[in-house]
PDB file of C-alpha atoms in Angstrom:
ATOM      1  CA  MET A   1      20.637 -28.441   0.060  1.00  0.00           C
ATOM      2  CA  ASP A   2      22.681 -25.525  -1.910  1.00  0.00           C
ATOM      3  CA  SER A   3      21.883 -23.441  -4.035  1.00  0.00           C
ATOM      4  CA  PHE A   4      22.636 -24.828  -7.147  1.00  0.00           C
ATOM      5  CA  SER A   5      21.121 -28.151  -6.187  1.00  0.00           C
ATOM      6  CA  SER A   6      17.788 -25.904  -4.616  1.00  0.00           C
ATOM      7  CA  LEU A   7      18.172 -23.933  -8.519  1.00  0.00           C
ATOM      8  CA  SER A   8      17.930 -27.214 -10.140  1.00  0.00           C
ATOM      9  CA  GLN A   9      15.244 -28.953  -8.579  1.00  0.00           C
ATOM     10  CA  GLU A  10      13.388 -25.973  -9.094  1.00  0.00           C
ATOM     11  CA  ILE A  11      13.737 -26.695 -12.887  1.00  0.00           C
ATOM     12  CA  LYS A  12      13.340 -30.594 -12.836  1.00  0.00           C
ATOM     13  CA  ASN A  13      10.173 -29.425 -11.490  1.00  0.00           C
ATOM     14  CA  TYR A  14       9.329 -26.622 -14.399  1.00  0.00           C
ATOM     15  CA  LEU A  15      11.034 -28.716 -17.381  1.00  0.00           C
ATOM     16  CA  PRO A  16      10.421 -31.667 -16.586  1.00  0.00           C
ATOM     17  CA  ASP A  17      12.264 -33.051 -19.666  1.00  0.00           C
ATOM     18  CA  LEU A  18      15.021 -31.562 -20.210  1.00  0.00           C
ATOM     19  CA  GLU A  19      18.091 -33.010 -20.113  1.00  0.00           C
ATOM     20  CA  LEU A  20      20.211 -31.033 -16.866  1.00  0.00           C
ATOM     21  CA  TYR A  21      23.773 -32.524 -15.512  1.00  0.00           C
ATOM     22  CA  GLU A  22      24.651 -31.239 -12.115  1.00  0.00           C
ATOM     23  CA  ASN A  23      29.254 -30.973 -12.144  1.00  0.00           C
ATOM     24  CA  GLU A  24      29.312 -31.898 -15.435  1.00  0.00           C
ATOM     25  CA  PRO A  25      33.385 -32.027 -16.635  1.00  0.00           C
ATOM     26  CA  MET A  26      33.324 -29.005 -19.694  1.00  0.00           C
ATOM     27  CA  LYS A  27      36.675 -30.503 -20.666  1.00  0.00           C
ATOM     28  CA  GLU A  28      33.762 -33.624 -22.192  1.00  0.00           C
ATOM     29  CA  HIS A  29      32.856 -31.079 -24.261  1.00  0.00           C
ATOM     30  CA  CYS A  30      35.550 -28.694 -25.429  1.00  0.00           C
ATOM     31  CA  SER A  31      38.260 -29.901 -28.028  1.00  0.00           C
ATOM     32  CA  PHE A  32      40.749 -29.313 -26.366  1.00  0.00           C
ATOM     33  CA  LYS A  33      40.036 -31.397 -23.729  1.00  0.00           C
ATOM     34  CA  ILE A  34      40.720 -28.617 -20.923  1.00  0.00           C
ATOM     35  CA  GLY A  35      37.951 -27.608 -18.296  1.00  0.00           C
ATOM     36  CA  GLY A  36      36.548 -28.431 -14.562  1.00  0.00           C
ATOM     37  CA  PRO A  37      33.244 -29.109 -13.496  1.00  0.00           C
ATOM     38  CA  ALA A  38      30.624 -26.947 -14.136  1.00  0.00           C
ATOM     39  CA  ARG A  39      27.959 -26.837 -11.382  1.00  0.00           C
ATOM     40  CA  LEU A  40      24.770 -26.876 -14.123  1.00  0.00           C
ATOM     41  CA  PHE A  41      24.928 -28.065 -17.611  1.00  0.00           C
ATOM     42  CA  ALA A  42      21.165 -28.356 -19.794  1.00  0.00           C
ATOM     43  CA  LEU A  43      21.008 -29.902 -22.948  1.00  0.00           C
ATOM     44  CA  PRO A  44      17.873 -28.151 -24.578  1.00  0.00           C
ATOM     45  CA  ASP A  45      15.997 -30.272 -27.008  1.00  0.00           C
ATOM     46  CA  SER A  46      13.705 -27.711 -28.641  1.00  0.00           C
ATOM     47  CA  GLU A  47      13.856 -23.155 -29.167  1.00  0.00           C
ATOM     48  CA  GLU A  48      10.710 -23.725 -27.382  1.00  0.00           C
ATOM     49  CA  GLN A  49      12.334 -25.283 -24.385  1.00  0.00           C
ATOM     50  CA  LEU A  50      15.971 -23.162 -24.254  1.00  0.00           C
ATOM     51  CA  GLN A  51      13.945 -19.506 -24.125  1.00  0.00           C
ATOM     52  CA  LYS A  52      11.764 -21.142 -21.155  1.00  0.00           C
ATOM     53  CA  LEU A  53      14.721 -22.327 -19.619  1.00  0.00           C
ATOM     54  CA  CYS A  54      16.502 -18.872 -20.185  1.00  0.00           C
ATOM     55  CA  LEU A  55      13.647 -16.721 -18.713  1.00  0.00           C
ATOM     56  CA  PHE A  56      13.288 -19.211 -15.733  1.00  0.00           C
ATOM     57  CA  LEU A  57      17.114 -18.368 -15.050  1.00  0.00           C
ATOM     58  CA  ARG A  58      16.997 -14.687 -15.353  1.00  0.00           C
ATOM     59  CA  GLU A  59      13.922 -14.605 -13.001  1.00  0.00           C
ATOM     60  CA  ARG A  60      16.633 -15.728 -11.182  1.00  0.00           C
ATOM     61  CA  GLY A  61      19.092 -13.631 -11.293  1.00  0.00           C
ATOM     62  CA  GLN A  62      21.097 -16.398 -13.331  1.00  0.00           C
ATOM     63  CA  LYS A  63      23.258 -15.856 -16.670  1.00  0.00           C
ATOM     64  CA  PRO A  64      24.174 -18.693 -18.635  1.00  0.00           C
ATOM     65  CA  LEU A  65      27.111 -19.715 -20.523  1.00  0.00           C
ATOM     66  CA  ILE A  66      26.000 -20.471 -24.111  1.00  0.00           C
ATOM     67  CA  ILE A  67      27.897 -22.956 -26.026  1.00  0.00           C
ATOM     68  CA  GLY A  68      27.985 -25.145 -28.656  1.00  0.00           C
ATOM     69  CA  LYS A  69      30.286 -28.246 -29.894  1.00  0.00           C
ATOM     70  CA  GLY A  70      33.577 -25.985 -27.865  1.00  0.00           C
ATOM     71  CA  THR A  71      35.844 -25.876 -30.631  1.00  0.00           C
ATOM     72  CA  ASN A  72      36.899 -22.969 -30.317  1.00  0.00           C
ATOM     73  CA  LEU A  73      36.720 -22.720 -25.835  1.00  0.00           C
ATOM     74  CA  LEU A  74      39.637 -22.650 -23.825  1.00  0.00           C
ATOM     75  CA  VAL A  75      37.363 -23.019 -20.181  1.00  0.00           C
ATOM     76  CA  THR A  76      39.410 -23.205 -16.735  1.00  0.00           C
ATOM     77  CA  ASP A  77      40.638 -25.748 -14.921  1.00  0.00           C
ATOM     78  CA  GLU A  78      38.948 -24.992 -11.809  1.00  0.00           C
ATOM     79  CA  PRO A  79      35.062 -25.406 -11.352  1.00  0.00           C
ATOM     80  CA  LEU A  80      32.741 -23.102 -12.650  1.00  0.00           C
ATOM     81  CA  ASP A  81      30.471 -22.071 -10.255  1.00  0.00           C
ATOM     82  CA  GLY A  82      27.250 -21.312 -12.473  1.00  0.00           C
ATOM     83  CA  PHE A  83      25.265 -22.487 -15.528  1.00  0.00           C
ATOM     84  CA  VAL A  84      26.025 -23.299 -19.106  1.00  0.00           C
ATOM     85  CA  ILE A  85      23.664 -24.566 -21.899  1.00  0.00           C
ATOM     86  CA  LYS A  86      24.957 -26.222 -24.774  1.00  0.00           C
ATOM     87  CA  ILE A  87      23.404 -26.080 -28.346  1.00  0.00           C
ATOM     88  CA  SER A  88      23.893 -30.028 -29.093  1.00  0.00           C
ATOM     89  CA  ASP A  89      22.106 -31.192 -32.167  1.00  0.00           C
ATOM     90  CA  LYS A  90      18.970 -31.550 -30.820  1.00  0.00           C
ATOM     91  CA  LEU A  91      18.367 -28.676 -32.498  1.00  0.00           C
ATOM     92  CA  SER A  92      19.620 -29.601 -35.814  1.00  0.00           C
ATOM     93  CA  GLU A  93      16.946 -29.237 -38.699  1.00  0.00           C
ATOM     94  CA  VAL A  94      17.642 -28.508 -41.897  1.00  0.00           C
ATOM     95  CA  ARG A  95      15.815 -27.793 -44.501  1.00  0.00           C
ATOM     96  CA  LYS A  96      15.851 -26.250 -48.412  1.00  0.00           C
ATOM     97  CA  LEU A  97      13.994 -22.980 -49.173  1.00  0.00           C
ATOM     98  CA  GLY A  98      13.439 -22.127 -52.596  1.00  0.00           C
ATOM     99  CA  GLU A  99      15.562 -23.404 -55.252  1.00  0.00           C
ATOM    100  CA  THR A 100      19.460 -22.564 -53.969  1.00  0.00           C
ATOM    101  CA  GLY A 101      18.496 -21.760 -50.082  1.00  0.00           C
ATOM    102  CA  LEU A 102      18.569 -23.665 -46.937  1.00  0.00           C
ATOM    103  CA  PHE A 103      17.583 -23.061 -43.232  1.00  0.00           C
ATOM    104  CA  ALA A 104      19.520 -24.721 -40.821  1.00  0.00           C
ATOM    105  CA  GLN A 105      19.430 -25.469 -36.798  1.00  0.00           C
ATOM    106  CA  CYS A 106      21.911 -23.580 -35.071  1.00  0.00           C
ATOM    107  CA  GLY A 107      23.126 -26.922 -33.789  1.00  0.00           C
ATOM    108  CA  ILE A 108      24.027 -29.066 -36.961  1.00  0.00           C
ATOM    109  CA  SER A 109      27.703 -29.693 -37.197  1.00  0.00           C
ATOM    110  CA  LEU A 110      29.062 -27.697 -40.042  1.00  0.00           C
ATOM    111  CA  ALA A 111      30.343 -31.230 -41.699  1.00  0.00           C
ATOM    112  CA  ARG A 112      26.830 -32.393 -41.580  1.00  0.00           C
ATOM    113  CA  LEU A 113      25.368 -28.545 -42.996  1.00  0.00           C
ATOM    114  CA  ALA A 114      27.808 -28.949 -46.052  1.00  0.00           C
ATOM    115  CA  SER A 115      27.078 -32.520 -47.168  1.00  0.00           C
ATOM    116  CA  GLU A 116      23.349 -31.746 -47.004  1.00  0.00           C
ATOM    117  CA  ALA A 117      23.874 -28.892 -49.107  1.00  0.00           C
ATOM    118  CA  ALA A 118      26.674 -31.188 -51.795  1.00  0.00           C
ATOM    119  CA  GLN A 119      23.669 -33.745 -51.811  1.00  0.00           C
ATOM    120  CA  LEU A 120      21.045 -30.999 -53.046  1.00  0.00           C
ATOM    121  CA  SER A 121      23.880 -30.080 -55.655  1.00  0.00           C
ATOM    122  CA  LEU A 122      24.664 -26.726 -53.841  1.00  0.00           C
ATOM    123  CA  LYS A 123      27.653 -25.109 -53.680  1.00  0.00           C
ATOM    124  CA  GLY A 124      29.333 -22.488 -51.007  1.00  0.00           C
ATOM    125  CA  LEU A 125      29.579 -24.534 -48.072  1.00  0.00           C
ATOM    126  CA  GLU A 126      32.777 -26.373 -49.519  1.00  0.00           C
ATOM    127  CA  PHE A 127      34.956 -23.939 -47.318  1.00  0.00           C
ATOM    128  CA  ALA A 128      33.037 -25.293 -44.048  1.00  0.00           C
ATOM    129  CA  HIS A 129      33.238 -29.110 -44.326  1.00  0.00           C
ATOM    130  CA  GLY A 130      36.276 -29.591 -42.355  1.00  0.00           C
ATOM    131  CA  ILE A 131      35.373 -26.529 -39.830  1.00  0.00           C
ATOM    132  CA  PRO A 132      35.301 -28.590 -36.087  1.00  0.00           C
ATOM    133  CA  GLY A 133      32.041 -26.760 -34.789  1.00  0.00           C
ATOM    134  CA  CYS A 134      28.497 -25.998 -35.215  1.00  0.00           C
ATOM    135  CA  LEU A 135      26.697 -23.858 -37.141  1.00  0.00           C
ATOM    136  CA  GLY A 136      25.827 -20.785 -34.184  1.00  0.00           C
ATOM    137  CA  GLY A 137      29.440 -21.039 -33.679  1.00  0.00           C
ATOM    138  CA  ALA A 138      30.657 -20.521 -36.903  1.00  0.00           C
ATOM    139  CA  VAL A 139      28.107 -17.482 -37.622  1.00  0.00           C
ATOM    140  CA  TYR A 140      28.777 -16.357 -34.119  1.00  0.00           C
ATOM    141  CA  MET A 141      32.688 -15.611 -35.051  1.00  0.00           C
ATOM    142  CA  ASN A 142      31.875 -15.117 -38.942  1.00  0.00           C
ATOM    143  CA  ALA A 143      34.625 -18.709 -38.627  1.00  0.00           C
ATOM    144  CA  GLY A 144      36.068 -19.090 -42.694  1.00  0.00           C
ATOM    145  CA  ALA A 145      38.722 -21.006 -44.061  1.00  0.00           C
ATOM    146  CA  TYR A 146      40.265 -21.333 -47.910  1.00  0.00           C
ATOM    147  CA  GLY A 147      38.744 -18.098 -49.123  1.00  0.00           C
ATOM    148  CA  GLY A 148      35.298 -18.794 -46.930  1.00  0.00           C
ATOM    149  CA  GLU A 149      33.240 -17.162 -44.667  1.00  0.00           C
ATOM    150  CA  MET A 150      29.993 -17.789 -43.119  1.00  0.00           C
ATOM    151  CA  LYS A 151      29.115 -14.035 -44.250  1.00  0.00           C
ATOM    152  CA  ASP A 152      29.152 -15.396 -48.167  1.00  0.00           C
ATOM    153  CA  VAL A 153      26.178 -17.154 -47.265  1.00  0.00           C
ATOM    154  CA  VAL A 154      24.599 -16.551 -44.782  1.00  0.00           C
ATOM    155  CA  LYS A 155      21.704 -14.037 -45.362  1.00  0.00           C
ATOM    156  CA  ALA A 156      19.820 -14.143 -42.072  1.00  0.00           C
ATOM    157  CA  ALA A 157      19.107 -15.165 -38.366  1.00  0.00           C
ATOM    158  CA  VAL A 158      16.894 -16.532 -36.054  1.00  0.00           C
ATOM    159  CA  CYS A 159      17.546 -15.713 -32.149  1.00  0.00           C
ATOM    160  CA  LEU A 160      16.654 -15.071 -29.054  1.00  0.00           C
ATOM    161  CA  ASP A 161      17.876 -11.389 -28.477  1.00  0.00           C
ATOM    162  CA  GLU A 162      18.517  -9.279 -25.198  1.00  0.00           C
ATOM    163  CA  GLU A 163      14.709  -9.607 -23.296  1.00  0.00           C
ATOM    164  CA  LEU A 164      15.248 -13.336 -24.717  1.00  0.00           C
ATOM    165  CA  ASN A 165      12.504 -12.350 -27.263  1.00  0.00           C
ATOM    166  CA  PHE A 166      12.749 -14.272 -30.334  1.00  0.00           C
ATOM    167  CA  ASN A 167      13.531 -11.917 -33.731  1.00  0.00           C
ATOM    168  CA  LYS A 168      15.490 -11.940 -36.704  1.00  0.00           C
ATOM    169  CA  LEU A 169      18.610 -10.515 -38.529  1.00  0.00           C
ATOM    170  CA  TYR A 170      18.790  -9.650 -41.672  1.00  0.00           C
ATOM    171  CA  ASP A 171      21.791  -8.848 -44.227  1.00  0.00           C
ATOM    172  CA  GLU A 172      23.894  -5.590 -43.235  1.00  0.00           C
ATOM    173  CA  GLU A 173      22.168  -6.042 -39.492  1.00  0.00           C
ATOM    174  CA  LEU A 174      24.171  -9.289 -39.297  1.00  0.00           C
ATOM    175  CA  ASP A 175      27.719  -7.111 -39.231  1.00  0.00           C
ATOM    176  CA  PHE A 176      29.689  -9.183 -40.575  1.00  0.00           C
ATOM    177  CA  SER A 177      33.562  -9.201 -40.430  1.00  0.00           C
ATOM    178  CA  TYR A 178      36.635 -10.562 -39.424  1.00  0.00           C
ATOM    179  CA  ARG A 179      35.936 -13.328 -37.167  1.00  0.00           C
ATOM    180  CA  HIS A 180      32.972 -11.005 -35.839  1.00  0.00           C
ATOM    181  CA  SER A 181      29.304 -10.596 -35.773  1.00  0.00           C
ATOM    182  CA  ALA A 182      26.127  -9.032 -34.677  1.00  0.00           C
ATOM    183  CA  PHE A 183      26.396 -12.008 -32.013  1.00  0.00           C
ATOM    184  CA  THR A 184      29.762 -11.259 -30.750  1.00  0.00           C
ATOM    185  CA  GLY A 185      29.773 -10.379 -27.210  1.00  0.00           C
ATOM    186  CA  THR A 186      26.344 -10.105 -26.754  1.00  0.00           C
ATOM    187  CA  GLU A 187      23.999 -11.739 -24.480  1.00  0.00           C
ATOM    188  CA  LYS A 188      21.736 -12.806 -28.517  1.00  0.00           C
ATOM    189  CA  ILE A 189      21.650 -16.691 -29.106  1.00  0.00           C
ATOM    190  CA  ILE A 190      21.982 -17.702 -32.444  1.00  0.00           C
ATOM    191  CA  LEU A 191      19.337 -20.097 -33.331  1.00  0.00           C
ATOM    192  CA  GLY A 192      19.043 -20.614 -36.681  1.00  0.00           C
ATOM    193  CA  CYS A 193      20.089 -19.606 -39.703  1.00  0.00           C
ATOM    194  CA  GLU A 194      19.046 -18.451 -43.835  1.00  0.00           C
ATOM    195  CA  MET A 195      21.918 -19.705 -46.024  1.00  0.00           C
ATOM    196  CA  GLU A 196      22.044 -18.536 -50.239  1.00  0.00           C
ATOM    197  CA  LEU A 197      23.665 -20.972 -51.869  1.00  0.00           C
ATOM    198  CA  ASN A 198      23.836 -21.909 -55.672  1.00  0.00           C
ATOM    199  CA  PHE A 199      23.432 -24.950 -58.002  1.00  0.00           C
ATOM    200  CA  GLY A 200      26.319 -27.093 -58.759  1.00  0.00           C
ATOM    201  CA  ASP A 201      27.494 -30.081 -59.830  1.00  0.00           C
ATOM    202  CA  GLU A 202      26.874 -33.172 -56.877  1.00  0.00           C
ATOM    203  CA  GLY A 203      30.118 -34.967 -58.208  1.00  0.00           C
ATOM    204  CA  GLU A 204      32.809 -32.055 -58.451  1.00  0.00           C
ATOM    205  CA  ILE A 205      31.075 -30.165 -55.225  1.00  0.00           C
ATOM    206  CA  LYS A 206      31.973 -33.247 -53.386  1.00  0.00           C
ATOM    207  CA  ALA A 207      35.363 -33.622 -54.980  1.00  0.00           C
ATOM    208  CA  LYS A 208      36.492 -30.526 -53.550  1.00  0.00           C
ATOM    209  CA  MET A 209      35.048 -31.077 -50.005  1.00  0.00           C
ATOM    210  CA  ARG A 210      37.308 -34.176 -49.885  1.00  0.00           C
ATOM    211  CA  GLU A 211      40.690 -32.341 -51.590  1.00  0.00           C
ATOM    212  CA  LEU A 212      39.858 -29.429 -48.511  1.00  0.00           C
ATOM    213  CA  SER A 213      39.824 -32.600 -46.007  1.00  0.00           C
ATOM    214  CA  GLU A 214      42.993 -33.460 -46.808  1.00  0.00           C
ATOM    215  CA  ARG A 215      44.608 -30.267 -47.190  1.00  0.00           C
ATOM    216  CA  ARG A 216      43.890 -30.031 -43.626  1.00  0.00           C
ATOM    217  CA  ARG A 217      44.317 -33.385 -42.493  1.00  0.00           C
ATOM    218  CA  VAL A 218      48.079 -32.649 -44.157  1.00  0.00           C
ATOM    219  CA  SER A 219      48.667 -29.273 -43.225  1.00  0.00           C
ATOM    220  CA  GLN A 220      47.435 -29.397 -39.232  1.00  0.00           C
ATOM    221  CA  PRO A 221      47.293 -31.199 -35.667  1.00  0.00           C
ATOM    222  CA  LEU A 222      43.572 -33.088 -36.330  1.00  0.00           C
ATOM    223  CA  ASP A 223      45.091 -36.218 -33.869  1.00  0.00           C
ATOM    224  CA  LYS A 224      45.714 -34.044 -30.889  1.00  0.00           C
ATOM    225  CA  PRO A 225      43.261 -31.929 -28.531  1.00  0.00           C
ATOM    226  CA  SER A 226      43.497 -28.220 -29.677  1.00  0.00           C
ATOM    227  CA  GLY A 227      40.990 -25.208 -30.016  1.00  0.00           C
ATOM    228  CA  GLY A 228      41.821 -24.763 -33.588  1.00  0.00           C
ATOM    229  CA  SER A 229      44.046 -21.389 -34.526  1.00  0.00           C
ATOM    230  CA  THR A 230      44.911 -20.257 -31.389  1.00  0.00           C
ATOM    231  CA  PHE A 231      45.021 -16.635 -33.054  1.00  0.00           C
ATOM    232  CA  LYS A 232      43.771 -14.469 -35.241  1.00  0.00           C
ATOM    233  CA  ARG A 233      45.224 -13.376 -38.412  1.00  0.00           C
ATOM    234  CA  PRO A 234      47.187  -9.893 -37.990  1.00  0.00           C
ATOM    235  CA  LYS A 235      46.639  -7.310 -40.821  1.00  0.00           C
ATOM    236  CA  ASP A 236      49.203  -8.304 -43.621  1.00  0.00           C
ATOM    237  CA  GLY A 237      50.171 -11.168 -42.065  1.00  0.00           C
ATOM    238  CA  TYR A 238      49.876 -14.568 -40.571  1.00  0.00           C
ATOM    239  CA  ALA A 239      49.921 -15.462 -36.990  1.00  0.00           C
ATOM    240  CA  ALA A 240      51.692 -19.285 -37.689  1.00  0.00           C
ATOM    241  CA  ALA A 241      54.207 -17.582 -40.430  1.00  0.00           C
ATOM    242  CA  LEU A 242      55.049 -15.490 -37.442  1.00  0.00           C
ATOM    243  CA  ILE A 243      55.022 -17.513 -34.347  1.00  0.00           C
ATOM    244  CA  ASP A 244      57.372 -19.853 -36.878  1.00  0.00           C
ATOM    245  CA  GLU A 245      59.419 -16.895 -37.777  1.00  0.00           C
ATOM    246  CA  CYS A 246      59.920 -16.391 -34.010  1.00  0.00           C
ATOM    247  CA  GLY A 247      61.086 -20.288 -34.118  1.00  0.00           C
ATOM    248  CA  LEU A 248      58.296 -21.105 -31.619  1.00  0.00           C
ATOM    249  CA  LYS A 249      57.114 -24.341 -33.343  1.00  0.00           C
ATOM    250  CA  GLY A 250      57.283 -27.071 -30.709  1.00  0.00           C
ATOM    251  CA  PHE A 251      58.208 -24.911 -27.530  1.00  0.00           C
ATOM    252  CA  SER A 252      56.119 -25.837 -24.554  1.00  0.00           C
ATOM    253  CA  ILE A 253      55.123 -24.899 -21.349  1.00  0.00           C
ATOM    254  CA  GLY A 254      53.878 -27.765 -19.096  1.00  0.00           C
ATOM    255  CA  GLY A 255      51.385 -30.014 -20.903  1.00  0.00           C
ATOM    256  CA  ALA A 256      50.353 -27.313 -23.700  1.00  0.00           C
ATOM    257  CA  GLN A 257      52.534 -27.250 -26.976  1.00  0.00           C
ATOM    258  CA  VAL A 258      52.825 -25.178 -29.740  1.00  0.00           C
ATOM    259  CA  SER A 259      52.306 -27.841 -32.867  1.00  0.00           C
ATOM    260  CA  GLU A 260      55.327 -29.087 -34.661  1.00  0.00           C
ATOM    261  CA  LYS A 261      52.824 -29.543 -37.658  1.00  0.00           C
ATOM    262  CA  HIS A 262      51.112 -26.252 -37.816  1.00  0.00           C
ATOM    263  CA  ALA A 263      52.619 -22.933 -35.368  1.00  0.00           C
ATOM    264  CA  GLY A 264      49.135 -22.089 -35.105  1.00  0.00           C
ATOM    265  CA  PHE A 265      47.830 -24.355 -33.337  1.00  0.00           C
ATOM    266  CA  VAL A 266      48.344 -24.849 -29.569  1.00  0.00           C
ATOM    267  CA  ILE A 267      48.181 -28.124 -28.886  1.00  0.00           C
ATOM    268  CA  ASN A 268      47.096 -30.216 -25.774  1.00  0.00           C
ATOM    269  CA  ARG A 269      49.886 -32.477 -25.145  1.00  0.00           C
ATOM    270  CA  GLY A 270      47.704 -34.887 -22.370  1.00  0.00           C
ATOM    271  CA  ASN A 271      47.819 -32.606 -19.863  1.00  0.00           C
ATOM    272  CA  ALA A 272      47.793 -29.446 -20.322  1.00  0.00           C
ATOM    273  CA  SER A 273      46.065 -27.091 -17.818  1.00  0.00           C
ATOM    274  CA  PHE A 274      44.120 -23.689 -18.158  1.00  0.00           C
ATOM    275  CA  TYR A 275      46.864 -22.671 -17.239  1.00  0.00           C
ATOM    276  CA  ASP A 276      49.347 -23.818 -19.075  1.00  0.00           C
ATOM    277  CA  VAL A 277      48.072 -22.766 -22.428  1.00  0.00           C
ATOM    278  CA  ILE A 278      47.756 -19.397 -21.237  1.00  0.00           C
ATOM    279  CA  ARG A 279      51.172 -18.738 -19.653  1.00  0.00           C
ATOM    280  CA  LEU A 280      51.942 -20.878 -23.450  1.00  0.00           C
ATOM    281  CA  MET A 281      49.653 -18.203 -25.133  1.00  0.00           C
ATOM    282  CA  GLU A 282      51.228 -14.983 -22.776  1.00  0.00           C
ATOM    283  CA  HIS A 283      55.182 -16.401 -24.075  1.00  0.00           C
ATOM    284  CA  ILE A 284      53.884 -16.336 -27.634  1.00  0.00           C
ATOM    285  CA  ARG A 285      52.298 -12.692 -27.986  1.00  0.00           C
ATOM    286  CA  GLU A 286      55.411 -11.690 -25.788  1.00  0.00           C
ATOM    287  CA  THR A 287      58.158 -12.968 -28.696  1.00  0.00           C
ATOM    288  CA  VAL A 288      56.259 -12.230 -31.482  1.00  0.00           C
ATOM    289  CA  LEU A 289      55.567  -8.424 -30.218  1.00  0.00           C
ATOM    290  CA  SER A 290      58.974  -8.484 -29.266  1.00  0.00           C
ATOM    291  CA  ARG A 291      60.733  -9.320 -32.345  1.00  0.00           C
ATOM    292  CA  ARG A 292      58.028  -8.641 -34.681  1.00  0.00           C
ATOM    293  CA  GLY A 293      56.371  -5.941 -33.956  1.00  0.00           C
ATOM    294  CA  VAL A 294      52.983  -7.340 -34.595  1.00  0.00           C
ATOM    295  CA  GLU A 295      50.603  -7.615 -31.411  1.00  0.00           C
ATOM    296  CA  LEU A 296      48.845 -11.436 -31.830  1.00  0.00           C
ATOM    297  CA  SER A 297      45.215 -11.192 -30.441  1.00  0.00           C
ATOM    298  CA  PRO A 298      43.674 -14.773 -29.208  1.00  0.00           C
ATOM    299  CA  GLU A 299      40.509 -16.239 -31.848  1.00  0.00           C
ATOM    300  CA  LEU A 300      40.272 -18.674 -29.169  1.00  0.00           C
ATOM    301  CA  ARG A 301      37.609 -17.679 -26.526  1.00  0.00           C
ATOM    302  CA  ILE A 302      38.286 -18.201 -23.239  1.00  0.00           C
ATOM    303  CA  ILE A 303      36.326 -18.695 -20.121  1.00  0.00           C
ATOM    304  CA  ASP A 304      37.934 -18.458 -16.643  1.00  0.00           C
ATOM    305  CA  LYS A 305      34.143 -17.755 -14.833  1.00  0.00           C
ATOM    306  CA  ILE A 306      30.601 -17.621 -15.146  1.00  0.00           C
TER     307      ILE A 306
END
């Protein structure tokens, strides 16, 4: 029995109700449909179970990779010799706070969260309705679209801190900026968020969500596997426009291609490898830098090991 099989058995004895898998294909948990097997893969069903699991792993020298819906992840094709914890819709409670507030757990999808708010005649989350992914991932990177960002609505976040204690961050402590938060690049684990919204007309809110969803459908390659926007928006410009100006729409390496519909997306044509995408991203960055003098930074979270 190898060390991970032994660890798996220990966890099953310690947390018998935990949903735990060995050699789970990561491509099934990433919108890019790329990714090799994770040696161990768990889906906790409560915040307490998540904390117990993380403490157990820390005692054994394991540092897990935490993921949500995997909508901005690019994961290596090679086996991930480590432990992955997925924050799924098992953690998706949502409840009203006061007149115009909401609390939601981190595993809830943004689509469901925005719909729940609309049914309560609360506006402010319309921009998030069409963003794939879950609340935790959106707060982690301060996701945004169509003029809105998570920082506009999130007022507090409950988390496990670096010591794996329950903690709560408020307002300025969240340190929101463009595609960044206090959680970005840290070992803190987002558990849930408090949001402050505004009263609105339910019909108008839902109409706005439909409008933004249609704009997204028309302009983005939603029918192809991808990780969403490939690069962050550079200062004084847009990555998609720069890529298009360099004549890279439709350019491909292996199974990875710059979308012909929206140059800001690299898509998987069906058989793309991790390195196809990496090489294509490098080619895009080098071309834009040499022709436009702008250095693009990846918006994708790239995982090549745990």
